[in-house]
Amino acid sequence: MGTPEPPDPHGGNLQAAARRLGCRPQQLLDASASLVPFGPPPRLRRHLIRALSSDLRDYPDRDYTALRDAIAAWHGLDPARVLPGNGAAELFTWAARDGAAAGLSLLPAPGFADYRRALDCWGGAWRQLPLPLDWSGAGPGPWPLAEAATNAAGSGAAVLWLTNPHNPTGQLWSRATLEPLLERFALVVVDEAFLPLVPGGEEQSLVPLLTDHPRLVVIRSLTKLFSIAGLRLGYALGDPGRLARWAAWRDPWPVNGLAAAAGRFLLADQA
Ligand SMILES: Cc1ncc(COP(=O)(O)O)c(C=O)c1O
């Protein structure tokens, strides 16, 4: 008998689940990956078919200039503050390299497992901050760990990882209660992967604080909003020097040509 596969820390691994259950991946309804249920936009499918003729043969633009410009225009930022990535997950790896170098990371728990994966890549130290598990359900709410995080920062914690809205609880934290934390840590990584999906979410985004806070990094994913998890596309927003450093560390073409074409198309089409 073979060794059973360990449970996957992230859902959405349909192939492994199908192997375990002895069925085809297409026979499973996956409720574990939080993607919009509509499927990729039909106009994007048509665009990608055209992109097969224009974006498949050549290496992608190493600077992803057009994609950066489109993301920067979307957020009203300088393109130097944008770094596209192979999904948000790739960018957590680089955030974690900075985090591991800065010192102890605080991870609200329960929380998204990929931050631990990223920190473990670099031998980064981390500790969990337990979240209270009762809340009114109304959003945006105050971030409940301000005092615990401030105490931890006082005793040496250097990095804070936030998810807004939180995964797995869905809580939306208010910008007003997150902003004071930016002064207390050497690095604050804010994962806003699901923010565009939440009514009123963008009003709580920390993106408008980026220009005044070089220690803040915001990471966004396009895979949830547009149901393109298989394509892999996300981006980091932050200090230009930090993002240039990350770009120099990673491989030359982390975002493939079709994903870059999809990003340019989706962000140019505000509708
Ligand atoms: C909170 C959170 N951030 C980021 C991701 C990963 O995003 P991406 O598909 O862009 O790597 C996920 C995936 O489930 C997630 O739950």
PDB file of C-alpha atoms and ligand atoms in Angstrom:
ATOM      1  CA  MET A   1       0.000   0.000   0.000  1.00  0.00           C
ATOM      2  CA  GLY A   2       1.346   3.460  -0.864  1.00  0.00           C
ATOM      3  CA  THR A   3       1.850   6.182   1.738  1.00  0.00           C
ATOM      4  CA  PRO A   4      -1.269   8.390   1.949  1.00  0.00           C
ATOM      5  CA  GLU A   5      -0.705  11.907   0.616  1.00  0.00           C
ATOM      6  CA  PRO A   6      -0.523  14.518   3.397  1.00  0.00           C
ATOM      7  CA  PRO A   7      -3.492  16.909   3.405  1.00  0.00           C
ATOM      8  CA  ASP A   8      -2.841  19.965   1.258  1.00  0.00           C
ATOM      9  CA  PRO A   9      -2.515  23.153   3.350  1.00  0.00           C
ATOM     10  CA  HIS A  10      -4.265  25.074   0.559  1.00  0.00           C
ATOM     11  CA  GLY A  11      -7.514  23.878  -0.998  1.00  0.00           C
ATOM     12  CA  GLY A  12      -8.193  23.768  -4.694  1.00  0.00           C
ATOM     13  CA  ASN A  13      -5.907  20.819  -5.434  1.00  0.00           C
ATOM     14  CA  LEU A  14      -8.502  19.021  -7.531  1.00  0.00           C
ATOM     15  CA  GLN A  15      -6.076  16.516  -9.030  1.00  0.00           C
ATOM     16  CA  ALA A  16      -4.947  15.225  -5.623  1.00  0.00           C
ATOM     17  CA  ALA A  17      -8.534  15.059  -4.321  1.00  0.00           C
ATOM     18  CA  ALA A  18      -9.648  13.185  -7.456  1.00  0.00           C
ATOM     19  CA  ARG A  19      -6.781  10.700  -7.103  1.00  0.00           C
ATOM     20  CA  ARG A  20      -7.770  10.117  -3.485  1.00  0.00           C
ATOM     21  CA  LEU A  21     -11.442   9.645  -4.325  1.00  0.00           C
ATOM     22  CA  GLY A  22     -10.871   7.637  -7.505  1.00  0.00           C
ATOM     23  CA  CYS A  23     -12.761  10.028  -9.780  1.00  0.00           C
ATOM     24  CA  ARG A  24     -11.999  12.680 -12.409  1.00  0.00           C
ATOM     25  CA  PRO A  25     -11.217  16.284 -11.326  1.00  0.00           C
ATOM     26  CA  GLN A  26     -14.146  17.453 -13.497  1.00  0.00           C
ATOM     27  CA  GLN A  27     -16.536  15.446 -11.298  1.00  0.00           C
ATOM     28  CA  LEU A  28     -15.674  17.524  -8.209  1.00  0.00           C
ATOM     29  CA  LEU A  29     -17.304  20.750  -7.128  1.00  0.00           C
ATOM     30  CA  ASP A  30     -14.497  22.688  -5.428  1.00  0.00           C
ATOM     31  CA  ALA A  31     -15.729  24.878  -2.583  1.00  0.00           C
ATOM     32  CA  SER A  32     -12.272  25.189  -1.028  1.00  0.00           C
ATOM     33  CA  ALA A  33     -10.751  27.783  -3.366  1.00  0.00           C
ATOM     34  CA  SER A  34     -12.388  31.183  -3.021  1.00  0.00           C
ATOM     35  CA  LEU A  35     -12.889  32.204  -6.647  1.00  0.00           C
ATOM     36  CA  VAL A  36     -15.833  34.073  -8.139  1.00  0.00           C
ATOM     37  CA  PRO A  37     -18.211  31.364  -9.363  1.00  0.00           C
ATOM     38  CA  PHE A  38     -18.848  32.847 -12.843  1.00  0.00           C
ATOM     39  CA  GLY A  39     -15.755  31.564 -14.650  1.00  0.00           C
ATOM     40  CA  PRO A  40     -13.332  33.755 -16.609  1.00  0.00           C
ATOM     41  CA  PRO A  41     -14.949  36.662 -18.489  1.00  0.00           C
ATOM     42  CA  PRO A  42     -15.911  35.569 -22.063  1.00  0.00           C
ATOM     43  CA  ARG A  43     -14.133  38.632 -23.502  1.00  0.00           C
ATOM     44  CA  LEU A  44     -10.949  37.501 -21.810  1.00  0.00           C
ATOM     45  CA  ARG A  45     -11.248  34.050 -23.376  1.00  0.00           C
ATOM     46  CA  ARG A  46     -11.545  35.693 -26.817  1.00  0.00           C
ATOM     47  CA  HIS A  47      -8.595  37.960 -26.058  1.00  0.00           C
ATOM     48  CA  LEU A  48      -6.447  35.018 -25.002  1.00  0.00           C
ATOM     49  CA  ILE A  49      -7.219  33.194 -28.248  1.00  0.00           C
ATOM     50  CA  ARG A  50      -5.910  36.259 -30.117  1.00  0.00           C
ATOM     51  CA  ALA A  51      -2.922  36.446 -27.742  1.00  0.00           C
ATOM     52  CA  LEU A  52      -1.937  32.911 -28.809  1.00  0.00           C
ATOM     53  CA  SER A  53      -0.779  34.501 -32.085  1.00  0.00           C
ATOM     54  CA  SER A  54       0.980  37.506 -30.539  1.00  0.00           C
ATOM     55  CA  ASP A  55       2.221  36.540 -27.075  1.00  0.00           C
ATOM     56  CA  LEU A  56       3.236  32.893 -27.270  1.00  0.00           C
ATOM     57  CA  ARG A  57       6.384  32.793 -29.376  1.00  0.00           C
ATOM     58  CA  ASP A  58       8.543  35.479 -27.794  1.00  0.00           C
ATOM     59  CA  TYR A  59       9.800  35.892 -24.261  1.00  0.00           C
ATOM     60  CA  PRO A  60       7.665  38.311 -22.262  1.00  0.00           C
ATOM     61  CA  ASP A  61       8.894  41.882 -21.746  1.00  0.00           C
ATOM     62  CA  ARG A  62      11.291  41.478 -18.825  1.00  0.00           C
ATOM     63  CA  ASP A  63      10.095  44.736 -17.274  1.00  0.00           C
ATOM     64  CA  TYR A  64       6.398  44.052 -17.938  1.00  0.00           C
ATOM     65  CA  THR A  65       6.168  47.747 -18.780  1.00  0.00           C
ATOM     66  CA  ALA A  66       2.694  47.721 -20.334  1.00  0.00           C
ATOM     67  CA  LEU A  67       1.276  45.530 -17.578  1.00  0.00           C
ATOM     68  CA  ARG A  68       2.838  47.665 -14.865  1.00  0.00           C
ATOM     69  CA  ASP A  69       1.466  50.783 -16.530  1.00  0.00           C
ATOM     70  CA  ALA A  70      -2.036  49.268 -16.632  1.00  0.00           C
ATOM     71  CA  ILE A  71      -1.901  48.241 -12.954  1.00  0.00           C
ATOM     72  CA  ALA A  72      -0.415  51.606 -11.951  1.00  0.00           C
ATOM     73  CA  ALA A  73      -3.136  53.491 -13.835  1.00  0.00           C
ATOM     74  CA  TRP A  74      -5.792  51.348 -12.150  1.00  0.00           C
ATOM     75  CA  HIS A  75      -4.520  52.349  -8.719  1.00  0.00           C
ATOM     76  CA  GLY A  76      -3.349  55.877  -9.576  1.00  0.00           C
ATOM     77  CA  LEU A  77       0.268  55.020  -8.677  1.00  0.00           C
ATOM     78  CA  ASP A  78       3.688  55.467 -10.242  1.00  0.00           C
ATOM     79  CA  PRO A  79       4.553  52.299 -12.262  1.00  0.00           C
ATOM     80  CA  ALA A  80       7.790  52.003 -10.249  1.00  0.00           C
ATOM     81  CA  ARG A  81       5.569  51.064  -7.295  1.00  0.00           C
ATOM     82  CA  VAL A  82       4.165  48.017  -9.119  1.00  0.00           C
ATOM     83  CA  LEU A  83       5.634  44.527  -9.480  1.00  0.00           C
ATOM     84  CA  PRO A  84       3.540  41.911 -11.327  1.00  0.00           C
ATOM     85  CA  GLY A  85       3.991  38.332 -10.144  1.00  0.00           C
ATOM     86  CA  ASN A  86       3.089  34.736 -10.870  1.00  0.00           C
ATOM     87  CA  GLY A  87       0.070  35.023  -8.579  1.00  0.00           C
ATOM     88  CA  ALA A  88       0.115  36.638  -5.160  1.00  0.00           C
ATOM     89  CA  ALA A  89       1.778  33.444  -3.913  1.00  0.00           C
ATOM     90  CA  GLU A  90       5.013  34.181  -5.767  1.00  0.00           C
ATOM     91  CA  LEU A  91       5.160  37.649  -4.245  1.00  0.00           C
ATOM     92  CA  PHE A  92       4.688  36.307  -0.711  1.00  0.00           C
ATOM     93  CA  THR A  93       7.943  34.434  -1.257  1.00  0.00           C
ATOM     94  CA  TRP A  94       9.835  37.685  -1.865  1.00  0.00           C
ATOM     95  CA  ALA A  95       8.017  39.535   0.905  1.00  0.00           C
ATOM     96  CA  ALA A  96       9.079  36.687   3.167  1.00  0.00           C
ATOM     97  CA  ARG A  97      12.703  37.039   2.110  1.00  0.00           C
ATOM     98  CA  ASP A  98      12.594  40.653   3.328  1.00  0.00           C
ATOM     99  CA  GLY A  99      10.588  39.547   6.359  1.00  0.00           C
ATOM    100  CA  ALA A 100      13.034  36.798   7.310  1.00  0.00           C
ATOM    101  CA  ALA A 101      15.909  39.282   7.105  1.00  0.00           C
ATOM    102  CA  ALA A 102      14.024  41.830   9.252  1.00  0.00           C
ATOM    103  CA  GLY A 103      13.244  39.430  12.145  1.00  0.00           C
ATOM    104  CA  LEU A 104      10.250  37.765  13.771  1.00  0.00           C
ATOM    105  CA  SER A 105       6.993  37.771  11.773  1.00  0.00           C
ATOM    106  CA  LEU A 106       3.569  37.900  13.400  1.00  0.00           C
ATOM    107  CA  LEU A 107       0.844  35.852  11.703  1.00  0.00           C
ATOM    108  CA  PRO A 108      -2.772  36.313  12.850  1.00  0.00           C
ATOM    109  CA  ALA A 109      -4.277  32.849  13.363  1.00  0.00           C
ATOM    110  CA  PRO A 110      -6.229  31.129  11.980  1.00  0.00           C
ATOM    111  CA  GLY A 111      -4.836  32.535   8.761  1.00  0.00           C
ATOM    112  CA  PHE A 112      -3.727  31.815   5.231  1.00  0.00           C
ATOM    113  CA  ALA A 113      -1.098  29.049   5.269  1.00  0.00           C
ATOM    114  CA  ASP A 114       0.979  30.399   2.393  1.00  0.00           C
ATOM    115  CA  TYR A 115       2.694  33.082   4.496  1.00  0.00           C
ATOM    116  CA  ARG A 116       4.200  30.323   6.621  1.00  0.00           C
ATOM    117  CA  ARG A 117       5.291  28.452   3.510  1.00  0.00           C
ATOM    118  CA  ALA A 118       6.975  31.610   2.235  1.00  0.00           C
ATOM    119  CA  LEU A 119       8.732  32.350   5.540  1.00  0.00           C
ATOM    120  CA  ASP A 120       9.860  28.742   5.897  1.00  0.00           C
ATOM    121  CA  CYS A 121      11.593  29.070   2.480  1.00  0.00           C
ATOM    122  CA  TRP A 122      14.044  31.519   4.046  1.00  0.00           C
ATOM    123  CA  GLY A 123      14.175  30.082   7.542  1.00  0.00           C
ATOM    124  CA  GLY A 124      12.185  33.121   8.684  1.00  0.00           C
ATOM    125  CA  ALA A 125      11.007  33.096  12.311  1.00  0.00           C
ATOM    126  CA  TRP A 126       7.256  33.502  12.862  1.00  0.00           C
ATOM    127  CA  ARG A 127       4.775  33.375  15.668  1.00  0.00           C
ATOM    128  CA  GLN A 128       0.990  33.250  15.590  1.00  0.00           C
ATOM    129  CA  LEU A 129      -1.250  35.937  17.067  1.00  0.00           C
ATOM    130  CA  PRO A 130      -4.583  34.271  17.922  1.00  0.00           C
ATOM    131  CA  LEU A 131      -7.592  36.165  16.599  1.00  0.00           C
ATOM    132  CA  PRO A 132     -10.742  36.350  18.727  1.00  0.00           C
ATOM    133  CA  LEU A 133     -13.281  34.175  16.968  1.00  0.00           C
ATOM    134  CA  ASP A 134     -16.421  36.075  17.906  1.00  0.00           C
ATOM    135  CA  TRP A 135     -17.360  39.245  16.069  1.00  0.00           C
ATOM    136  CA  SER A 136     -20.489  41.094  15.085  1.00  0.00           C
ATOM    137  CA  GLY A 137     -20.264  40.202  11.403  1.00  0.00           C
ATOM    138  CA  ALA A 138     -20.590  43.846  10.432  1.00  0.00           C
ATOM    139  CA  GLY A 139     -17.725  45.299   8.419  1.00  0.00           C
ATOM    140  CA  PRO A 140     -15.448  47.119   8.398  1.00  0.00           C
ATOM    141  CA  GLY A 141     -14.506  46.304  11.969  1.00  0.00           C
ATOM    142  CA  PRO A 142     -11.574  47.380  14.108  1.00  0.00           C
ATOM    143  CA  TRP A 143      -8.514  45.145  13.861  1.00  0.00           C
ATOM    144  CA  PRO A 144      -8.757  43.308  17.179  1.00  0.00           C
ATOM    145  CA  LEU A 145      -5.056  42.548  17.709  1.00  0.00           C
ATOM    146  CA  ALA A 146      -3.688  46.083  17.892  1.00  0.00           C
ATOM    147  CA  GLU A 147      -2.660  45.788  21.536  1.00  0.00           C
ATOM    148  CA  ALA A 148      -1.152  42.287  21.160  1.00  0.00           C
ATOM    149  CA  ALA A 149       0.769  43.394  18.046  1.00  0.00           C
ATOM    150  CA  THR A 150       2.033  46.556  19.723  1.00  0.00           C
ATOM    151  CA  ASN A 151       3.252  44.537  22.718  1.00  0.00           C
ATOM    152  CA  ALA A 152       4.942  42.042  20.402  1.00  0.00           C
ATOM    153  CA  ALA A 153       6.585  44.875  18.461  1.00  0.00           C
ATOM    154  CA  GLY A 154       7.787  46.264  21.789  1.00  0.00           C
ATOM    155  CA  SER A 155       9.424  42.940  22.568  1.00  0.00           C
ATOM    156  CA  GLY A 156      11.142  42.638  19.200  1.00  0.00           C
ATOM    157  CA  ALA A 157       8.672  41.415  16.535  1.00  0.00           C
ATOM    158  CA  ALA A 158       9.614  43.107  13.271  1.00  0.00           C
ATOM    159  CA  VAL A 159       7.087  42.055  10.636  1.00  0.00           C
ATOM    160  CA  LEU A 160       3.302  41.943  10.541  1.00  0.00           C
ATOM    161  CA  TRP A 161       1.302  39.993   7.969  1.00  0.00           C
ATOM    162  CA  LEU A 162      -2.301  41.124   7.501  1.00  0.00           C
ATOM    163  CA  THR A 163      -5.067  39.760   5.294  1.00  0.00           C
ATOM    164  CA  ASN A 164      -7.862  42.169   4.468  1.00  0.00           C
ATOM    165  CA  PRO A 165     -10.504  40.857   4.313  1.00  0.00           C
ATOM    166  CA  HIS A 166      -9.201  38.082   6.494  1.00  0.00           C
ATOM    167  CA  ASN A 167      -9.007  34.506   5.281  1.00  0.00           C
ATOM    168  CA  PRO A 168     -10.663  32.269   6.511  1.00  0.00           C
ATOM    169  CA  THR A 169     -13.111  34.409   8.504  1.00  0.00           C
ATOM    170  CA  GLY A 170     -13.952  37.015   5.843  1.00  0.00           C
ATOM    171  CA  GLN A 171     -13.645  39.877   8.334  1.00  0.00           C
ATOM    172  CA  LEU A 172     -13.003  43.277   6.745  1.00  0.00           C
ATOM    173  CA  TRP A 173     -10.697  45.433   8.883  1.00  0.00           C
ATOM    174  CA  SER A 174     -10.948  49.203   8.839  1.00  0.00           C
ATOM    175  CA  ARG A 175      -8.069  51.227   7.396  1.00  0.00           C
ATOM    176  CA  ALA A 176      -8.242  53.591  10.349  1.00  0.00           C
ATOM    177  CA  THR A 177      -7.330  50.788  12.776  1.00  0.00           C
ATOM    178  CA  LEU A 178      -4.599  49.343  10.538  1.00  0.00           C
ATOM    179  CA  GLU A 179      -2.794  52.603   9.759  1.00  0.00           C
ATOM    180  CA  PRO A 180      -1.168  53.102  13.205  1.00  0.00           C
ATOM    181  CA  LEU A 181       0.490  49.659  12.873  1.00  0.00           C
ATOM    182  CA  LEU A 182       2.586  50.892   9.955  1.00  0.00           C
ATOM    183  CA  GLU A 183       4.782  52.886  12.319  1.00  0.00           C
ATOM    184  CA  ARG A 184       5.445  49.964  14.644  1.00  0.00           C
ATOM    185  CA  PHE A 185       7.005  47.392  12.334  1.00  0.00           C
ATOM    186  CA  ALA A 186       9.996  47.235  10.008  1.00  0.00           C
ATOM    187  CA  LEU A 187       7.719  45.636   7.396  1.00  0.00           C
ATOM    188  CA  VAL A 188       3.934  45.278   7.089  1.00  0.00           C
ATOM    189  CA  VAL A 189       2.702  42.937   4.365  1.00  0.00           C
ATOM    190  CA  VAL A 190      -0.986  43.392   3.596  1.00  0.00           C
ATOM    191  CA  ASP A 191      -2.662  40.770   1.447  1.00  0.00           C
ATOM    192  CA  GLU A 192      -5.671  42.388  -0.256  1.00  0.00           C
ATOM    193  CA  ALA A 193      -6.386  39.381  -2.512  1.00  0.00           C
ATOM    194  CA  PHE A 194     -10.120  39.449  -1.799  1.00  0.00           C
ATOM    195  CA  LEU A 195     -10.652  43.169  -1.198  1.00  0.00           C
ATOM    196  CA  PRO A 196     -12.153  44.003  -4.620  1.00  0.00           C
ATOM    197  CA  LEU A 197     -14.803  41.331  -4.009  1.00  0.00           C
ATOM    198  CA  VAL A 198     -16.152  42.953  -0.848  1.00  0.00           C
ATOM    199  CA  PRO A 199     -18.769  45.715  -1.023  1.00  0.00           C
ATOM    200  CA  GLY A 200     -17.087  48.831   0.375  1.00  0.00           C
ATOM    201  CA  GLY A 201     -13.775  46.976   0.508  1.00  0.00           C
ATOM    202  CA  GLU A 202     -11.716  49.390  -1.572  1.00  0.00           C
ATOM    203  CA  GLU A 203     -12.465  52.167   0.923  1.00  0.00           C
ATOM    204  CA  GLN A 204     -10.458  50.194   3.491  1.00  0.00           C
ATOM    205  CA  SER A 205      -7.507  49.485   1.192  1.00  0.00           C
ATOM    206  CA  LEU A 206      -4.069  50.541   2.395  1.00  0.00           C
ATOM    207  CA  VAL A 207      -2.994  51.386  -1.176  1.00  0.00           C
ATOM    208  CA  PRO A 208      -3.494  55.160  -0.622  1.00  0.00           C
ATOM    209  CA  LEU A 209      -1.008  54.969   2.274  1.00  0.00           C
ATOM    210  CA  LEU A 210       1.830  53.539   0.187  1.00  0.00           C
ATOM    211  CA  THR A 211       3.462  56.813  -0.795  1.00  0.00           C
ATOM    212  CA  ASP A 212       3.913  57.842   2.842  1.00  0.00           C
ATOM    213  CA  HIS A 213       4.891  54.402   4.197  1.00  0.00           C
ATOM    214  CA  PRO A 214       7.904  52.731   2.548  1.00  0.00           C
ATOM    215  CA  ARG A 215       7.660  49.844   5.028  1.00  0.00           C
ATOM    216  CA  LEU A 216       4.227  48.859   3.696  1.00  0.00           C
ATOM    217  CA  VAL A 217       3.725  46.304   0.921  1.00  0.00           C
ATOM    218  CA  VAL A 218       0.259  45.565  -0.475  1.00  0.00           C
ATOM    219  CA  ILE A 219      -0.207  42.351  -2.429  1.00  0.00           C
ATOM    220  CA  ARG A 220      -3.148  41.797  -4.743  1.00  0.00           C
ATOM    221  CA  SER A 221      -4.336  38.802  -6.720  1.00  0.00           C
ATOM    222  CA  LEU A 222      -6.243  38.847  -9.988  1.00  0.00           C
ATOM    223  CA  THR A 223      -7.036  35.146  -9.789  1.00  0.00           C
ATOM    224  CA  LYS A 224     -10.074  35.432  -7.500  1.00  0.00           C
ATOM    225  CA  LEU A 225     -11.811  38.406  -9.067  1.00  0.00           C
ATOM    226  CA  PHE A 226     -11.543  37.141 -12.642  1.00  0.00           C
ATOM    227  CA  SER A 227     -11.600  33.407 -11.941  1.00  0.00           C
ATOM    228  CA  ILE A 228      -8.202  32.827 -13.570  1.00  0.00           C
ATOM    229  CA  ALA A 229      -6.383  30.854 -10.881  1.00  0.00           C
ATOM    230  CA  GLY A 230      -4.901  28.574 -13.556  1.00  0.00           C
ATOM    231  CA  LEU A 231      -3.273  31.509 -15.337  1.00  0.00           C
ATOM    232  CA  ARG A 232      -1.508  32.819 -12.180  1.00  0.00           C
ATOM    233  CA  LEU A 233      -1.424  36.606 -11.915  1.00  0.00           C
ATOM    234  CA  GLY A 234      -0.993  38.987  -9.021  1.00  0.00           C
ATOM    235  CA  TYR A 235       1.014  42.070  -8.136  1.00  0.00           C
ATOM    236  CA  ALA A 236       2.804  43.795  -5.313  1.00  0.00           C
ATOM    237  CA  LEU A 237       2.556  47.522  -4.624  1.00  0.00           C
ATOM    238  CA  GLY A 238       5.262  49.111  -2.535  1.00  0.00           C
ATOM    239  CA  ASP A 239       8.458  51.054  -2.278  1.00  0.00           C
ATOM    240  CA  PRO A 240      10.237  51.195  -5.697  1.00  0.00           C
ATOM    241  CA  GLY A 241      13.632  50.219  -4.224  1.00  0.00           C
ATOM    242  CA  ARG A 242      12.183  47.176  -2.473  1.00  0.00           C
ATOM    243  CA  LEU A 243      10.331  45.996  -5.582  1.00  0.00           C
ATOM    244  CA  ALA A 244      13.428  46.494  -7.770  1.00  0.00           C
ATOM    245  CA  ARG A 245      15.327  44.276  -5.324  1.00  0.00           C
ATOM    246  CA  TRP A 246      12.680  41.557  -5.525  1.00  0.00           C
ATOM    247  CA  ALA A 247      12.714  41.769  -9.336  1.00  0.00           C
ATOM    248  CA  ALA A 248      16.497  41.268  -9.354  1.00  0.00           C
ATOM    249  CA  TRP A 249      16.226  38.175  -7.113  1.00  0.00           C
ATOM    250  CA  ARG A 250      13.665  36.245  -9.086  1.00  0.00           C
ATOM    251  CA  ASP A 251      13.815  34.490 -12.414  1.00  0.00           C
ATOM    252  CA  PRO A 252      13.645  36.707 -15.483  1.00  0.00           C
ATOM    253  CA  TRP A 253      10.098  35.897 -16.699  1.00  0.00           C
ATOM    254  CA  PRO A 254       7.933  34.937 -13.717  1.00  0.00           C
ATOM    255  CA  VAL A 255       4.729  36.084 -15.447  1.00  0.00           C
ATOM    256  CA  ASN A 256       4.151  34.189 -18.683  1.00  0.00           C
ATOM    257  CA  GLY A 257       3.135  35.961 -21.898  1.00  0.00           C
ATOM    258  CA  LEU A 258      -0.503  34.882 -21.804  1.00  0.00           C
ATOM    259  CA  ALA A 259      -0.947  35.931 -18.168  1.00  0.00           C
ATOM    260  CA  ALA A 260       0.657  39.306 -18.939  1.00  0.00           C
ATOM    261  CA  ALA A 261      -1.660  39.717 -21.954  1.00  0.00           C
ATOM    262  CA  ALA A 262      -4.644  38.841 -19.758  1.00  0.00           C
ATOM    263  CA  GLY A 263      -3.606  41.382 -17.125  1.00  0.00           C
ATOM    264  CA  ARG A 264      -3.165  44.149 -19.675  1.00  0.00           C
ATOM    265  CA  PHE A 265      -6.559  43.371 -21.158  1.00  0.00           C
ATOM    266  CA  LEU A 266      -8.443  43.085 -17.866  1.00  0.00           C
ATOM    267  CA  LEU A 267      -7.045  46.236 -16.346  1.00  0.00           C
ATOM    268  CA  ALA A 268      -7.501  48.317 -19.477  1.00  0.00           C
ATOM    269  CA  ASP A 269     -11.169  47.281 -19.520  1.00  0.00           C
ATOM    270  CA  GLN A 270     -12.514  49.003 -16.410  1.00  0.00           C
ATOM    271  CA  ALA A 271     -15.994  47.644 -17.102  1.00  0.00           C
TER     272      ALA A 271
HETATM  273  C1  LIG B   1      -5.794  35.295   1.316  1.00  0.00           C
HETATM  274  C2  LIG B   1      -5.202  34.756   0.054  1.00  0.00           C
HETATM  275  N1  LIG B   1      -4.214  35.451  -0.534  1.00  0.00           N
HETATM  276  C3  LIG B   1      -3.635  35.016  -1.671  1.00  0.00           C
HETATM  277  C4  LIG B   1      -4.039  33.835  -2.270  1.00  0.00           C
HETATM  278  C5  LIG B   1      -3.317  33.340  -3.489  1.00  0.00           C
HETATM  279  O1  LIG B   1      -3.547  34.152  -4.601  1.00  0.00           O
HETATM  280  P1  LIG B   1      -2.903  33.794  -6.009  1.00  0.00           P
HETATM  281  O2  LIG B   1      -3.800  32.796  -6.676  1.00  0.00           O
HETATM  282  O3  LIG B   1      -2.877  35.102  -6.738  1.00  0.00           O
HETATM  283  O4  LIG B   1      -1.550  33.240  -5.773  1.00  0.00           O
HETATM  284  C6  LIG B   1      -5.073  33.101  -1.697  1.00  0.00           C
HETATM  285  C7  LIG B   1      -5.522  31.847  -2.320  1.00  0.00           C
HETATM  286  O5  LIG B   1      -6.382  31.184  -1.845  1.00  0.00           O
HETATM  287  C8  LIG B   1      -5.667  33.571  -0.514  1.00  0.00           C
HETATM  288  O6  LIG B   1      -6.641  32.888   0.088  1.00  0.00           O
END
